[in-house]
XYZ file of C-alpha atoms in Angstrom:
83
model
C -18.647 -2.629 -5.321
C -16.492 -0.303 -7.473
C -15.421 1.137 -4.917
C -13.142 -1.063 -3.442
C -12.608 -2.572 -6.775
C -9.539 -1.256 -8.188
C -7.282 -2.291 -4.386
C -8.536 -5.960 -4.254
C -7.029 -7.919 -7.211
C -7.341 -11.288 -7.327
C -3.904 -13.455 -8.980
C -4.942 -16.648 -10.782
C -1.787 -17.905 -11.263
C -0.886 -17.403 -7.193
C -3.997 -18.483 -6.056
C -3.830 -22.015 -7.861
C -0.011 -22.421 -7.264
C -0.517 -21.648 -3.800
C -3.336 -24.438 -3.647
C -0.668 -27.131 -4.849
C -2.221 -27.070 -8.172
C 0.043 -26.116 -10.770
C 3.752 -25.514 -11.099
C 5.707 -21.765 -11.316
C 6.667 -22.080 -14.396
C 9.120 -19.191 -16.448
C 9.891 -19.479 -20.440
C 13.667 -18.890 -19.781
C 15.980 -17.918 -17.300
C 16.185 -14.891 -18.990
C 12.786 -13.469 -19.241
C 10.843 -14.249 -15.733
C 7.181 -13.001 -15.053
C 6.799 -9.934 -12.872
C 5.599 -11.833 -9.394
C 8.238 -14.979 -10.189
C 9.896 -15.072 -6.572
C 6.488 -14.290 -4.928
C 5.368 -17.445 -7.278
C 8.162 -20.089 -6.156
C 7.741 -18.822 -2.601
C 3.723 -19.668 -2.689
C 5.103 -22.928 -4.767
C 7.389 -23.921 -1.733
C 4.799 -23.339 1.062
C 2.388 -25.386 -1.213
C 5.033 -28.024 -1.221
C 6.057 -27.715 2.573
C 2.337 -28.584 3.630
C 2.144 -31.076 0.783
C -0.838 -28.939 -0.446
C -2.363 -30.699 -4.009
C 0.299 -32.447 -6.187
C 2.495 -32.216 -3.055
C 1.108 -34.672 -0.679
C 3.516 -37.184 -1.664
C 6.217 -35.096 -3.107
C 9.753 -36.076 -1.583
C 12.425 -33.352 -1.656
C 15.696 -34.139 -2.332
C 19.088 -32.029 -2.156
C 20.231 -30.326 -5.173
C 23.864 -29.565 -6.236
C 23.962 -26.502 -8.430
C 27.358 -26.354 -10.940
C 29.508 -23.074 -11.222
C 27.991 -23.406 -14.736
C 23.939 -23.399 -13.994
C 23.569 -27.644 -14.111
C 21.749 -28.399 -11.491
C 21.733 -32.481 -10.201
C 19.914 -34.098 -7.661
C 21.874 -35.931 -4.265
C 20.933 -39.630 -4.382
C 19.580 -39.981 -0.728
C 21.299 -43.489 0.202
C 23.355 -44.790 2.965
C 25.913 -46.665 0.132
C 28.442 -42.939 0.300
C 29.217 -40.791 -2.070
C 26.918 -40.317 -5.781
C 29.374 -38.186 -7.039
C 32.272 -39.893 -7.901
């Protein structure tokens, strides 16, 4: 119907990251596609109800730098990773 047409749009990339099927991906930190937060936040729900690649994904904390490194917390019982 063209009617309705031009107000129901249908987003690829949202549907099949929101399925647990593919990763929100951006070619630099710099330059980030117009819907990237609305992306990572379908990517996280996907993740959350271990939707597609997901279902065995295991989260683990990550320490950020003042600098932009990013590192992941070992999850053990043995102390500190960072030494």
């Amino acid at each position: 119907n063209s009617k309705n047409s031009s107000s129901q749009w249908l987003c690829i990339n949202e549907g099949i990251i929101a399925s647990g099927l593919a990763c929100a991906y951006s070619p630099t930190k710099t330059k980030k596609v117009h819907n990237y937060d609305k992306l990572m936040g379908l990517q996280k729900l996907a993740r959350v109800h271990k939707l597609g690649m997901w279902n065995d994904f295991k989260d683990y904390d990550t320490i950020v730098t003042p600098n932009g490194s990013a590192f992941h917390k070992l999850n053990n019982n043995k102390g500190s990773d960072c030494k």
